[in-house]
XYZ file of N, CA and C in Angstrom:
261
model
N 15.812 1.828 17.921
C 16.561 2.830 17.208
C 18.564 2.643 16.652
N 18.301 2.839 15.953
C 19.761 2.507 15.481
C 20.374 4.110 15.984
N 22.148 4.630 15.946
C 23.006 5.228 16.720
C 22.548 6.149 15.299
N 22.529 5.217 13.786
C 22.926 6.479 13.280
C 21.253 6.684 13.414
N 19.622 6.362 12.983
C 18.935 7.213 13.711
C 18.201 7.714 15.159
N 19.573 7.672 15.772
C 18.679 8.227 17.254
C 19.692 9.288 16.493
N 21.183 9.857 16.401
C 21.749 11.421 15.656
C 21.116 12.045 14.933
N 20.143 11.442 13.726
C 19.791 12.255 13.342
C 17.986 12.911 13.875
N 17.897 12.000 15.146
C 16.625 12.670 15.595
C 16.766 13.268 16.539
N 17.737 13.483 17.195
C 18.693 14.416 18.021
C 18.952 15.332 16.955
N 18.877 15.570 15.996
C 18.956 16.792 15.079
C 17.645 17.088 14.492
N 16.773 16.572 14.388
C 15.711 16.990 14.195
C 14.247 17.091 14.893
N 14.813 17.803 16.501
C 14.266 17.782 17.626
C 13.462 16.729 18.381
N 14.252 15.644 17.867
C 13.915 14.346 18.597
C 13.087 13.332 17.785
N 12.937 14.248 16.703
C 11.939 13.115 16.002
C 12.290 12.449 15.233
N 12.379 11.416 14.846
C 13.218 10.869 13.144
C 12.565 10.883 12.485
N 13.564 10.759 11.278
C 13.437 11.387 9.761
C 11.357 10.059 9.038
N 10.530 11.691 8.622
C 9.423 11.501 7.972
C 9.011 11.828 6.728
N 9.639 10.853 5.997
C 10.370 10.707 4.067
C 8.328 11.576 4.111
N 7.490 10.753 4.203
C 5.733 10.755 3.702
C 5.315 11.184 4.503
N 5.826 11.758 5.594
C 4.457 13.322 6.288
C 3.845 12.715 6.719
N 3.677 10.798 7.106
C 2.689 10.421 7.980
C 3.259 10.343 9.151
N 4.291 9.933 9.564
C 4.502 9.559 10.664
C 3.386 10.227 12.322
N 3.518 11.584 11.854
C 2.360 12.455 12.996
C 1.639 11.773 12.765
N 0.726 11.244 11.231
C -0.766 10.888 11.722
C -0.872 9.256 12.141
N 0.209 8.565 12.146
C 0.571 6.967 12.875
C 0.498 7.168 14.033
N 1.044 7.876 14.430
C 1.119 8.659 15.976
C 0.049 8.971 16.347
N -0.887 9.838 15.547
C -2.355 10.263 16.449
C -3.527 8.747 16.433
N -3.557 7.688 15.358
C -3.977 7.009 15.379
C -3.521 5.711 16.909
N -2.845 5.851 17.236
C -1.953 5.126 18.494
C -2.326 5.715 19.043
N -1.949 6.867 19.303
C -2.519 7.836 20.810
C -4.322 7.652 20.990
N -4.821 7.432 19.611
C -6.263 7.204 19.712
C -7.011 6.514 20.121
N -5.892 4.879 20.110
C -5.837 3.442 20.264
C -5.574 4.169 21.674
N -5.262 4.580 22.978
C -4.096 4.733 24.077
C -5.251 5.811 24.420
N -6.124 6.327 23.963
C -6.786 6.923 24.216
C -8.041 6.022 24.542
N -8.490 5.404 24.215
C -9.887 4.187 23.881
C -10.010 3.405 25.392
N -8.231 2.643 25.382
C -8.081 1.697 26.040
C -7.793 2.233 27.691
N -7.655 3.736 27.997
C -7.584 4.286 29.029
C -9.331 4.867 29.504
N -9.716 4.529 28.276
C -11.674 5.018 29.192
C -11.928 3.604 28.917
N -11.725 2.393 28.787
C -12.182 1.767 28.712
C -11.860 0.541 29.945
N -10.809 0.679 30.391
C -9.997 -0.481 31.439
C -10.152 1.087 32.858
N -9.618 2.362 32.246
C -9.532 2.951 33.208
C -8.006 2.837 33.916
N -7.364 2.938 33.515
C -6.337 2.587 33.551
C -5.412 4.458 33.332
N -4.303 4.569 33.958
C -3.324 5.553 34.104
C -2.526 5.744 33.355
N -2.456 6.833 32.462
C -1.104 7.487 31.462
C -0.388 6.265 31.833
N 0.483 6.256 32.561
C 1.828 5.681 32.583
C 1.767 4.653 32.524
N 0.335 3.835 32.896
C 0.549 2.602 32.655
C -0.027 1.619 31.641
N -0.788 3.085 30.669
C -1.696 1.897 29.800
C -0.597 1.279 28.778
N 0.579 1.567 28.171
C 0.409 1.321 26.801
C 1.682 -0.054 26.999
N 1.974 -0.174 28.246
C 2.219 -1.503 29.186
C 1.525 -2.606 29.322
N 0.377 -2.201 30.026
C -0.709 -2.956 29.941
C -1.734 -3.052 28.459
N -1.724 -2.312 27.473
C -1.787 -2.899 26.475
C -1.287 -3.828 25.439
N -0.061 -3.626 25.850
C 0.657 -4.253 25.420
C 0.570 -5.911 25.899
N 0.636 -6.403 27.545
C 0.351 -6.921 27.727
C -0.985 -7.316 27.353
N -1.891 -6.609 27.215
C -3.416 -7.507 26.656
C -2.921 -7.869 25.520
N -2.189 -6.858 24.940
C -1.807 -7.359 23.735
C -2.140 -9.309 23.223
N -0.622 -9.244 24.639
C 0.165 -10.169 24.405
C -1.174 -11.913 24.654
N -1.616 -12.199 25.842
C -3.022 -12.480 26.157
C -4.465 -12.426 24.259
N -4.371 -11.149 23.785
C -5.154 -11.201 22.149
C -4.351 -12.487 21.503
N -2.697 -11.934 21.617
C -2.364 -13.261 20.555
C -2.209 -14.507 20.615
N -2.274 -14.895 22.260
C -2.654 -15.608 22.139
C -3.620 -16.570 22.510
N -4.562 -16.458 22.828
C -5.807 -16.881 22.070
C -6.774 -16.529 20.391
N -5.821 -16.229 20.070
C -6.038 -15.644 18.445
C -5.072 -16.723 16.672
N -4.280 -17.255 18.085
C -3.153 -18.081 17.404
C -2.150 -17.288 16.300
N -1.861 -15.875 17.168
C -0.339 -14.850 17.051
C 0.854 -15.054 17.783
N 1.405 -14.999 17.131
C 2.878 -14.708 17.930
C 2.990 -13.046 18.838
N 3.093 -13.254 19.298
C 3.225 -11.988 19.841
C 4.476 -10.713 19.524
N 6.182 -11.862 19.268
C 7.143 -11.707 19.881
C 7.335 -11.337 18.357
N 6.805 -12.222 16.861
C 6.698 -12.184 15.614
C 6.281 -10.718 14.992
N 5.121 -10.153 15.233
C 4.245 -9.195 15.783
C 5.107 -7.500 15.689
N 5.520 -7.808 16.809
C 6.660 -7.285 17.081
C 7.670 -7.118 16.496
N 8.367 -7.800 16.181
C 9.115 -7.254 15.332
C 9.521 -7.084 14.103
N 8.000 -7.722 13.211
C 7.258 -6.948 12.544
C 7.098 -5.170 12.409
N 6.272 -4.845 13.348
C 5.838 -4.164 13.221
C 7.241 -2.666 13.954
N 8.695 -3.535 14.073
C 9.836 -2.903 14.687
C 10.275 -2.494 13.127
N 9.957 -3.421 11.852
C 10.998 -3.327 11.603
C 9.036 -1.904 9.693
N 8.594 -2.235 9.818
C 7.274 -0.899 9.241
C 7.833 0.462 10.556
N 7.857 0.117 11.245
C 8.290 1.452 12.167
C 10.155 2.343 11.197
N 10.845 0.967 11.321
C 12.395 1.839 10.930
C 12.506 2.040 9.200
N 11.683 1.236 8.584
C 11.158 1.266 7.057
C 10.308 3.017 6.866
N 9.383 3.332 8.068
C 8.256 4.654 7.534
C 9.258 5.852 9.207
N 11.001 5.523 9.482
C 11.665 6.258 9.595
C 13.272 6.196 9.114
N 13.160 5.983 7.736
C 14.567 5.007 7.379
C 14.896 7.200 6.840
N 16.432 6.968 6.684
C 16.562 8.260 5.894
C 17.546 8.019 4.591
N 17.451 8.606 3.302
C 17.957 7.942 2.204
C 19.923 8.156 2.609
N 19.988 7.714 1.762
C 21.488 8.368 1.790
C 22.075 7.989 0.567
N 22.461 9.424 0.116
C 23.038 8.941 -0.896
C 24.417 8.590 -1.542
């Protein structure tokens, strides 16, 4: 997150801008994926995200995907979804 986005997030109580009103829904979708992963693997909440990311790396290895490229694309989506337009 850029310093500007960090400043904006602090003003908004820790949450970055949500111009289209969908970031709560996006977070819920991610939460559903984490909960499913926890149920399937019996991993603890504190390890769930890092374990899921590691497993996604393995999935990418076996499915001709570049994890780093997809992570970069995901960051770009996140930045677009949390950008605040200035005039």
